[in-house]
Short mmCIF file of C-alpha atoms and ligand atoms in Angstrom, two decimals:
data_model
loop_
_atom_site.label_atom_id
_atom_site.label_comp_id
_atom_site.label_asym_id
_atom_site.label_seq_id
_atom_site.Cartn_x
_atom_site.Cartn_y
_atom_site.Cartn_z
CA ALA D 13 9.35 -51.69 -18.27
CA MET D 14 9.60 -48.15 -19.08
CA ARG D 15 11.52 -45.63 -15.84
CA ILE D 16 9.99 -43.02 -14.60
CA GLY D 17 12.27 -40.51 -11.98
CA VAL D 18 10.33 -38.16 -10.41
CA LEU D 19 11.46 -35.38 -8.22
CA THR D 20 11.06 -31.95 -6.08
CA SER D 21 13.31 -29.21 -6.57
CA GLY D 22 13.52 -25.13 -5.10
CA GLY D 23 11.73 -24.04 -2.61
CA ASP D 24 9.52 -26.96 -0.81
CA ALA D 25 4.95 -26.29 -1.60
CA GLN D 26 2.24 -28.10 0.46
CA GLY D 27 0.60 -30.57 -1.95
CA MET D 28 4.56 -31.26 -3.67
CA ASN D 29 3.99 -34.68 -2.41
CA ALA D 30 0.39 -35.54 -3.49
CA ALA D 31 2.33 -35.80 -7.14
CA VAL D 32 4.07 -37.62 -6.80
CA ARG D 33 1.77 -39.71 -4.94
CA ALA D 34 0.40 -39.53 -7.61
CA VAL D 35 3.06 -39.94 -10.28
CA ALA D 36 4.21 -42.60 -8.27
CA ARG D 37 0.96 -44.67 -8.30
CA THR D 38 -0.33 -43.88 -11.68
CA THR D 39 3.41 -45.21 -13.12
CA LEU D 40 2.54 -48.70 -10.93
CA ALA D 41 -0.29 -48.92 -12.23
CA ARG D 42 0.67 -48.40 -15.88
CA GLY D 43 2.69 -52.27 -15.03
CA ALA D 44 5.54 -49.13 -15.36
CA VAL D 45 8.36 -48.37 -12.55
CA PRO D 46 8.91 -45.48 -10.59
CA TYR D 47 11.65 -43.80 -9.28
CA ALA D 48 12.57 -41.39 -6.02
CA ILE D 49 15.66 -39.37 -6.91
CA ARG D 50 16.29 -37.57 -3.83
CA GLU D 51 17.00 -34.10 -2.26
CA GLY D 52 16.10 -32.34 -5.79
CA TRP D 53 18.68 -32.58 -8.39
CA GLU D 54 21.51 -32.63 -6.31
CA GLY D 55 20.29 -36.30 -6.00
CA ALA D 56 20.79 -36.85 -9.86
CA VAL D 57 24.27 -35.07 -9.58
CA GLN D 58 25.25 -37.53 -6.29
CA GLY D 59 23.53 -40.91 -7.49
CA GLY D 60 23.91 -44.02 -5.70
CA ASP D 61 21.03 -43.88 -3.33
CA TYR D 62 20.06 -40.80 -4.12
CA ILE D 63 18.09 -42.97 -6.28
CA GLN D 64 15.82 -45.28 -5.34
CA GLU D 65 12.95 -47.16 -6.66
CA LEU D 66 9.42 -46.11 -5.88
CA ALA D 67 7.33 -48.69 -4.36
CA TRP D 68 2.85 -48.34 -4.17
CA SER D 69 3.75 -48.27 0.54
CA ASP D 70 6.78 -46.07 0.26
CA VAL D 71 3.69 -43.11 -0.90
CA SER D 72 1.23 -44.11 1.63
CA GLY D 73 -0.02 -41.68 4.01
CA ILE D 74 1.83 -38.89 2.19
CA LEU D 75 -1.30 -37.12 0.53
CA ALA D 76 -2.29 -35.77 4.11
CA GLU D 77 1.74 -33.58 4.60
CA GLY D 78 3.01 -30.14 4.45
CA GLY D 79 6.57 -30.30 2.42
CA THR D 80 8.48 -32.95 0.27
CA VAL D 81 8.69 -36.58 1.65
CA ILE D 82 11.36 -36.60 -0.78
CA GLY D 83 13.96 -33.50 -0.15
CA THR D 84 14.14 -30.38 -2.35
CA ALA D 85 17.90 -28.54 -2.80
CA ARG D 86 18.25 -25.76 -4.62
CA SER D 87 21.79 -27.81 -5.87
CA VAL D 88 24.79 -25.25 -6.83
CA GLU D 89 26.62 -28.57 -8.24
CA PHE D 90 23.58 -28.71 -11.02
CA ARG D 91 23.95 -25.08 -12.14
CA GLU D 92 27.35 -26.22 -13.57
CA TRP D 93 27.41 -28.48 -17.45
CA SER D 94 30.00 -30.22 -14.68
CA GLY D 95 27.17 -31.11 -12.43
CA MET D 96 24.39 -31.69 -15.13
CA HIS D 97 27.00 -34.33 -16.83
CA LYS D 98 26.86 -36.70 -12.94
CA ALA D 99 23.11 -36.06 -13.38
CA ALA D 100 23.92 -37.52 -16.66
CA LEU D 101 25.50 -40.78 -16.06
CA HIS D 102 23.08 -41.48 -12.93
CA LEU D 103 19.84 -40.87 -14.73
CA LEU D 104 21.64 -43.27 -17.11
CA GLU D 105 22.83 -46.00 -15.25
CA ARG D 106 19.32 -46.76 -13.54
CA GLY D 107 17.48 -46.23 -17.64
CA ILE D 108 15.82 -42.94 -16.48
CA ASP D 109 15.38 -40.84 -19.05
CA ARG D 110 11.95 -40.00 -18.50
CA LEU D 111 11.59 -37.16 -15.92
CA VAL D 112 8.27 -35.72 -13.69
CA VAL D 113 9.97 -33.18 -12.70
CA ILE D 114 8.35 -30.31 -9.36
CA GLY D 115 9.24 -27.02 -9.17
CA GLY D 116 9.11 -23.62 -9.42
CA ASP D 117 10.30 -21.46 -12.60
CA GLY D 118 14.28 -21.59 -11.34
CA SER D 119 14.43 -25.68 -11.16
CA LEU D 120 11.84 -25.78 -14.46
CA ALA D 121 14.47 -23.09 -16.19
CA GLY D 122 17.37 -25.53 -14.74
CA THR D 123 16.01 -28.98 -16.28
CA ASP D 124 15.43 -27.68 -19.47
CA GLU D 125 18.39 -26.12 -19.79
CA PHE D 126 19.58 -30.07 -19.05
CA ARG D 127 17.32 -31.16 -21.29
CA GLU D 128 18.82 -29.25 -24.00
CA GLY D 129 22.57 -30.02 -23.33
CA TRP D 130 21.51 -33.65 -22.70
CA ALA D 131 22.12 -35.17 -26.52
CA ALA D 132 25.74 -33.45 -26.41
CA HIS D 133 26.11 -34.58 -22.38
CA VAL D 134 25.43 -38.61 -23.95
CA ALA D 135 28.32 -38.35 -26.76
CA GLN D 136 30.58 -37.17 -23.89
CA LEU D 137 30.14 -39.92 -22.05
CA LEU D 138 30.12 -41.70 -24.73
CA GLU D 139 33.54 -40.62 -25.94
CA GLU D 140 34.52 -41.07 -22.40
CA GLY D 141 33.59 -45.32 -21.71
CA ALA D 142 31.10 -44.19 -19.27
CA ILE D 143 28.33 -45.89 -21.03
CA SER D 144 27.71 -48.74 -24.07
CA GLN D 145 26.30 -47.49 -27.70
CA GLN D 146 23.79 -49.59 -26.66
CA VAL D 147 22.51 -47.36 -23.34
CA ALA D 148 23.33 -44.33 -25.77
CA ASP D 149 21.37 -45.39 -28.31
CA ALA D 150 18.85 -46.05 -26.57
CA HIS D 151 18.20 -42.31 -24.98
CA PRO D 152 18.49 -39.97 -27.56
CA SER D 153 16.76 -37.53 -25.23
CA LEU D 154 15.46 -36.32 -22.16
CA ILE D 155 11.74 -36.71 -21.65
CA VAL D 156 10.58 -34.09 -19.11
CA VAL D 157 8.01 -33.01 -18.09
CA GLY D 158 6.84 -30.24 -15.62
CA LEU D 159 4.60 -29.56 -13.14
CA VAL D 160 4.42 -25.80 -11.19
CA GLY D 161 5.42 -26.78 -7.02
CA SER D 162 5.66 -23.17 -5.37
CA ILE D 163 3.33 -21.20 -2.86
CA ASP D 164 4.09 -17.88 -5.25
CA ASN D 165 1.74 -18.94 -8.27
CA ASP D 166 4.32 -17.07 -10.07
CA LEU D 167 4.87 -19.04 -13.34
CA VAL D 168 3.00 -18.11 -16.39
CA GLY D 169 0.67 -20.29 -17.96
CA THR D 170 -1.40 -21.40 -14.93
CA ASP D 171 -3.95 -19.97 -12.95
CA MET D 172 -2.37 -21.79 -9.93
CA THR D 173 0.68 -23.42 -9.08
CA ILE D 174 1.15 -26.05 -6.47
CA GLY D 175 1.16 -24.79 -2.86
CA ALA D 176 0.03 -21.32 -3.36
CA ASP D 177 -3.98 -22.30 -1.97
CA THR D 178 -1.88 -23.59 1.05
CA ALA D 179 -0.48 -20.58 2.07
CA LEU D 180 -2.47 -17.83 1.89
CA HIS D 181 -5.34 -20.53 3.77
CA ARG D 182 -1.67 -19.90 6.35
CA ILE D 183 -2.25 -16.64 5.99
CA VAL D 184 -5.42 -15.35 5.66
CA ASP D 185 -5.35 -18.35 9.73
CA ALA D 186 -3.00 -15.82 10.74
CA LEU D 187 -4.79 -12.17 10.17
CA ASP D 188 -7.94 -13.42 11.78
CA GLN D 189 -5.77 -14.89 14.69
CA ILE D 190 -4.15 -11.21 14.84
CA THR D 191 -7.35 -9.34 13.80
CA SER D 192 -8.99 -10.27 17.41
CA THR D 193 -5.58 -9.40 19.24
CA ALA D 194 -5.61 -6.02 17.19
CA ALA D 195 -8.93 -5.18 17.61
CA SER D 196 -8.37 -5.53 21.31
CA HIS D 197 -6.37 -3.52 21.73
CA GLN D 198 -7.76 -0.66 18.79
CA ARG D 199 -4.06 -1.29 16.79
CA THR D 200 -2.42 -1.80 13.38
CA PHE D 201 -0.71 -4.22 11.97
CA ILE D 202 1.13 -4.30 9.12
CA VAL D 203 1.97 -8.52 7.44
CA GLU D 204 5.03 -9.37 5.79
CA VAL D 205 3.95 -12.14 3.24
CA MET D 206 6.14 -14.23 1.34
CA GLY D 207 5.53 -13.98 -2.85
CA ARG D 208 8.41 -13.06 -3.71
CA HIS D 209 7.98 -11.18 -7.06
CA CYS D 210 4.36 -12.07 -7.36
CA GLY D 211 1.66 -9.92 -5.72
CA TYR D 212 -0.48 -13.46 -5.69
CA LEU D 213 -0.25 -14.08 -1.82
CA PRO D 214 -0.72 -10.43 -0.54
CA LEU D 215 -3.64 -9.14 -3.05
CA MET D 216 -5.20 -12.86 -2.66
CA GLY D 217 -4.93 -12.82 1.02
CA ALA D 218 -5.88 -9.56 1.69
CA VAL D 219 -8.74 -10.21 -0.18
CA ALA D 220 -9.37 -12.67 1.41
CA GLY D 221 -8.42 -11.44 5.01
CA GLY D 222 -10.25 -7.85 5.25
CA ALA D 223 -7.32 -5.60 5.18
CA ASP D 224 -7.05 -1.33 4.43
CA TYR D 225 -3.58 -1.58 2.57
CA VAL D 226 -1.64 -3.45 0.47
CA PHE D 227 1.36 -3.77 -1.00
CA THR D 228 2.92 -5.38 -3.90
CA PRO D 229 5.97 -5.99 -6.06
CA GLU D 230 4.17 -5.07 -9.66
CA ASN D 231 2.97 -1.88 -8.55
CA PRO D 232 5.76 0.16 -6.53
CA VAL D 233 4.86 2.38 -4.29
CA GLY D 234 5.08 5.64 -5.70
CA PRO D 235 5.61 9.83 -3.90
CA GLY D 236 2.86 10.49 -1.64
CA TRP D 237 2.27 6.65 -0.96
CA GLU D 238 2.76 7.98 3.11
CA ASP D 239 0.05 10.17 2.97
CA ASP D 240 -1.70 8.39 0.90
CA LEU D 241 -1.42 4.92 4.13
CA CYS D 242 -1.87 6.85 6.95
CA GLU D 243 -5.32 9.61 5.25
CA LYS D 244 -6.90 5.27 4.49
CA LEU D 245 -6.72 4.37 7.92
CA ARG D 246 -6.68 6.94 8.95
CA ARG D 247 -10.76 7.65 8.03
CA GLY D 248 -10.85 3.74 8.22
CA ARG D 249 -11.57 4.85 11.83
CA ALA D 250 -13.36 7.57 11.49
CA ALA D 251 -16.22 5.26 10.32
CA GLY D 252 -15.17 2.53 13.78
CA ARG D 253 -12.95 0.46 12.26
CA ARG D 254 -11.45 -1.50 15.58
CA GLU D 255 -8.07 -2.40 14.24
CA SER D 256 -6.29 -1.68 10.85
CA MET D 257 -4.57 -4.35 9.00
CA ILE D 258 -2.02 -3.77 6.55
CA LEU D 259 -0.90 -6.52 4.32
CA VAL D 260 3.34 -5.70 2.44
CA ALA D 261 4.61 -8.30 -0.13
CA GLU D 262 8.50 -9.19 0.57
CA GLY D 263 9.61 -8.13 -2.32
CA ALA D 264 7.46 -4.45 -2.21
CA THR D 265 9.50 -1.95 -3.42
CA ASP D 266 9.28 1.89 -4.23
CA GLN D 267 9.30 3.90 -7.98
CA THR D 268 12.86 3.68 -7.42
CA GLY D 269 13.46 0.49 -7.58
CA ALA D 270 14.23 0.08 -3.60
CA HIS D 271 12.46 -2.16 -0.52
CA LEU D 272 10.52 -1.14 0.66
CA GLY D 273 9.87 -3.45 4.23
CA ALA D 274 7.45 -2.74 7.11
CA PRO D 275 9.83 -0.96 9.31
CA GLN D 276 10.06 1.20 6.44
CA ILE D 277 5.86 1.78 6.86
CA ALA D 278 5.60 1.54 11.04
CA GLU D 279 7.45 4.42 10.33
CA ALA D 280 5.95 6.32 8.09
CA ILE D 281 2.60 4.98 10.42
CA ARG D 282 4.64 6.55 13.83
CA GLU D 283 5.23 9.78 12.04
CA ARG D 284 1.77 10.74 10.81
CA THR D 285 -0.78 9.36 13.37
CA GLY D 286 1.49 9.23 16.35
CA GLU D 287 1.06 5.25 16.02
CA ASP D 288 2.89 2.57 17.03
CA ALA D 289 2.13 0.06 14.18
CA ARG D 290 2.19 -3.60 15.38
CA ILE D 291 5.00 -5.81 13.23
CA THR D 292 4.58 -9.58 12.47
CA ILE D 293 6.61 -11.29 9.51
CA LEU D 294 5.03 -14.32 8.32
CA GLY D 295 8.03 -16.22 6.59
CA HIS D 296 8.23 -20.30 6.72
CA VAL D 297 5.01 -20.90 8.78
CA GLN D 298 3.23 -20.32 5.11
CA ARG D 299 4.85 -23.59 3.52
CA GLY D 300 4.45 -25.86 5.85
CA GLY D 301 1.73 -27.47 6.99
CA THR D 302 -0.98 -29.90 6.14
CA PRO D 303 -2.27 -29.11 2.23
CA SER D 304 -5.61 -28.03 1.76
CA ALA D 305 -7.59 -30.11 -0.17
CA TYR D 306 -7.69 -27.89 -3.47
CA ASP D 307 -3.98 -28.34 -3.08
CA ARG D 308 -3.90 -32.02 -2.39
CA TRP D 309 -7.00 -33.19 -5.03
CA MET D 310 -5.51 -30.96 -8.04
CA SER D 311 -1.72 -32.12 -7.16
CA THR D 312 -3.13 -35.72 -7.54
CA LEU D 313 -5.06 -34.92 -11.29
CA LEU D 314 -1.17 -32.66 -12.45
CA GLY D 315 0.67 -36.36 -11.05
CA TYR D 316 -1.94 -38.79 -13.02
CA ALA D 317 -1.69 -36.17 -15.78
CA ALA D 318 1.65 -35.55 -16.09
CA VAL D 319 2.08 -39.42 -16.45
CA GLN D 320 -0.41 -39.89 -18.91
CA GLU D 321 1.66 -37.57 -20.75
CA ILE D 322 5.34 -38.34 -20.33
CA THR D 323 4.69 -41.76 -21.28
CA GLN D 324 2.22 -40.90 -24.85
CA ALA D 325 5.44 -38.34 -25.86
CA GLY D 326 8.45 -39.15 -27.81
CA HIS D 327 12.01 -38.70 -27.98
CA ASP D 328 11.39 -36.12 -30.19
CA SER D 329 8.18 -35.14 -28.39
CA GLU D 330 8.38 -30.96 -27.06
CA PRO D 331 9.15 -31.04 -23.18
CA VAL D 332 6.31 -29.41 -21.72
CA VAL D 333 4.57 -28.34 -18.12
CA LEU D 334 1.45 -29.29 -17.47
CA GLY D 335 -1.39 -26.99 -14.91
CA VAL D 336 -4.33 -25.58 -14.92
CA ARG D 337 -6.56 -23.35 -16.54
CA ASN D 338 -10.17 -22.75 -16.00
CA ASN D 339 -10.21 -25.43 -13.58
CA ARG D 340 -9.13 -28.02 -16.39
CA VAL D 341 -5.23 -29.31 -16.02
CA THR D 342 -3.53 -27.82 -19.38
CA ARG D 343 -0.06 -28.08 -21.43
CA ILE D 344 2.65 -25.40 -21.26
CA PRO D 345 6.17 -26.31 -23.60
CA LEU D 346 8.36 -25.85 -21.17
CA MET D 347 10.67 -23.09 -22.19
CA LYS D 348 7.81 -21.33 -23.49
CA ALA D 349 6.40 -21.51 -19.73
CA VAL D 350 9.92 -20.00 -18.29
CA ARG D 351 10.59 -17.85 -21.32
CA ASP D 352 7.69 -15.57 -20.39
CA THR D 353 7.76 -16.15 -16.49
CA ARG D 354 11.16 -13.67 -17.31
CA ALA D 355 9.23 -11.60 -19.31
CA VAL D 356 6.96 -11.31 -16.19
CA LYS D 357 9.77 -10.16 -13.85
CA GLY D 358 11.13 -7.76 -15.72
CA TYR D 359 7.93 -5.67 -16.24
CA VAL D 360 7.97 -6.42 -12.19
CA ALA D 361 11.06 -5.38 -12.24
CA ASP D 362 10.70 -2.39 -13.75
CA GLY D 363 7.60 -1.38 -11.62
CA ASP D 364 4.55 -1.45 -14.44
CA TYR D 365 1.81 -3.57 -12.97
CA ARG D 366 -0.32 -3.59 -16.03
CA ALA D 367 2.11 -4.97 -18.41
CA ALA D 368 2.86 -7.44 -15.94
CA MET D 369 -0.83 -8.44 -15.07
CA ALA D 370 -1.43 -8.26 -18.83
CA ALA D 371 1.73 -10.75 -19.84
CA ARG D 372 1.32 -13.34 -16.37
CA GLY D 373 -2.54 -13.22 -18.20
CA THR D 374 -4.40 -16.08 -15.11
CA SER D 375 -7.71 -16.62 -14.74
CA PHE D 376 -8.02 -14.43 -11.86
CA THR D 377 -6.59 -11.59 -12.95
CA THR D 378 -8.66 -11.04 -15.96
O1 F6P I 419 9.44 -19.25 -3.51
C1 F6P I 419 9.15 -20.14 -2.34
C2 F6P I 419 9.30 -18.86 -1.65
O2 F6P I 419 8.89 -19.22 -0.12
C3 F6P I 419 9.30 -17.46 -1.56
O3 F6P I 419 8.47 -17.19 -1.45
C4 F6P I 419 11.04 -16.89 -1.21
O4 F6P I 419 11.26 -15.71 -0.96
C5 F6P I 419 11.99 -17.26 -1.20
O5 F6P I 419 10.53 -19.14 -1.20
C6 F6P I 419 12.49 -18.07 0.27
O6 F6P I 419 13.33 -18.68 0.78
P1 F6P I 419 13.99 -19.53 1.53
O7 F6P I 419 13.49 -20.59 1.56
O8 F6P I 419 15.45 -20.34 0.93
O9 F6P I 419 14.29 -18.90 2.83
#
């Protein structure tokens, strides 16, 4: 029977479990055999017990759990040829040459590099006598389907990444809670949120949480930002607002590319208004907890679609990433998704807001 491996890689994201569950059960329903590769690519590098066959009941009860129960890692060894070489051997030992990889852009880029080197690894393993000619002939290429697991919502080609919706819920919950204490004291709060190079979480969090101001990586501040911010805060107070809420992305910068952090913003407010703003850094709270309904059903549909895709793919099919566009499952060539995402990062680094948003091209920005 066909063997299909599934792994989660990079930062965990709520909904990864739903995807793993759907991959395992769809695989079983099709008479194929699912394997979990534990601790991300690190598990493939290590082999042995890290690669485990999954039964139907092994994924029971994980749909509502946050994180990823099969573990994840940012594997250092897998970045080297020698680590990838071990990974190829361990997969071939189990007869696995079809993989559903759930991870962020870094993980998907690493996956693509591995896939490109696959034939060379097979040839080398054959030469080393580690595998037989028969095994080499049976697995001429690695067939990959990627799903995007990242709370950042930073991959080009999909409207939503797995985990982004839940992380946004965490942010909005926190903002609601902070708002009540802020309003009681008529205070200003600066809340730092995750998202690395992508402003999705801070921007949507600001809109959904009713914030007064937002700093995103795509929109670096220019000279005079302190006055603009304080003027807006002052007007809010004059209009009767009891609390002021400022969101700042962990990756926010000024136009010289220097990091713009919450303490710097607090200092600017203190200097201009005499007010002592409070700072809350939400941190990994955003990545934890039970996935939202959206992250559960979307990840389930994507896991199902991934197995459909991978069972139909042949050794000469191009690798794809499955995502969501306008509420439909969509396929994007893996290489293109990785390339376009890198281009967006370049625009963000240059502080070119318009180019970044246009290149990202997701429906929520258009
Ligand atoms: O990519 C997800 C993410 O949570 C980012 O938003 C953040 O920059 C990063 O991971 C934090 O990484 P770590 O969990 O390794 O500290």
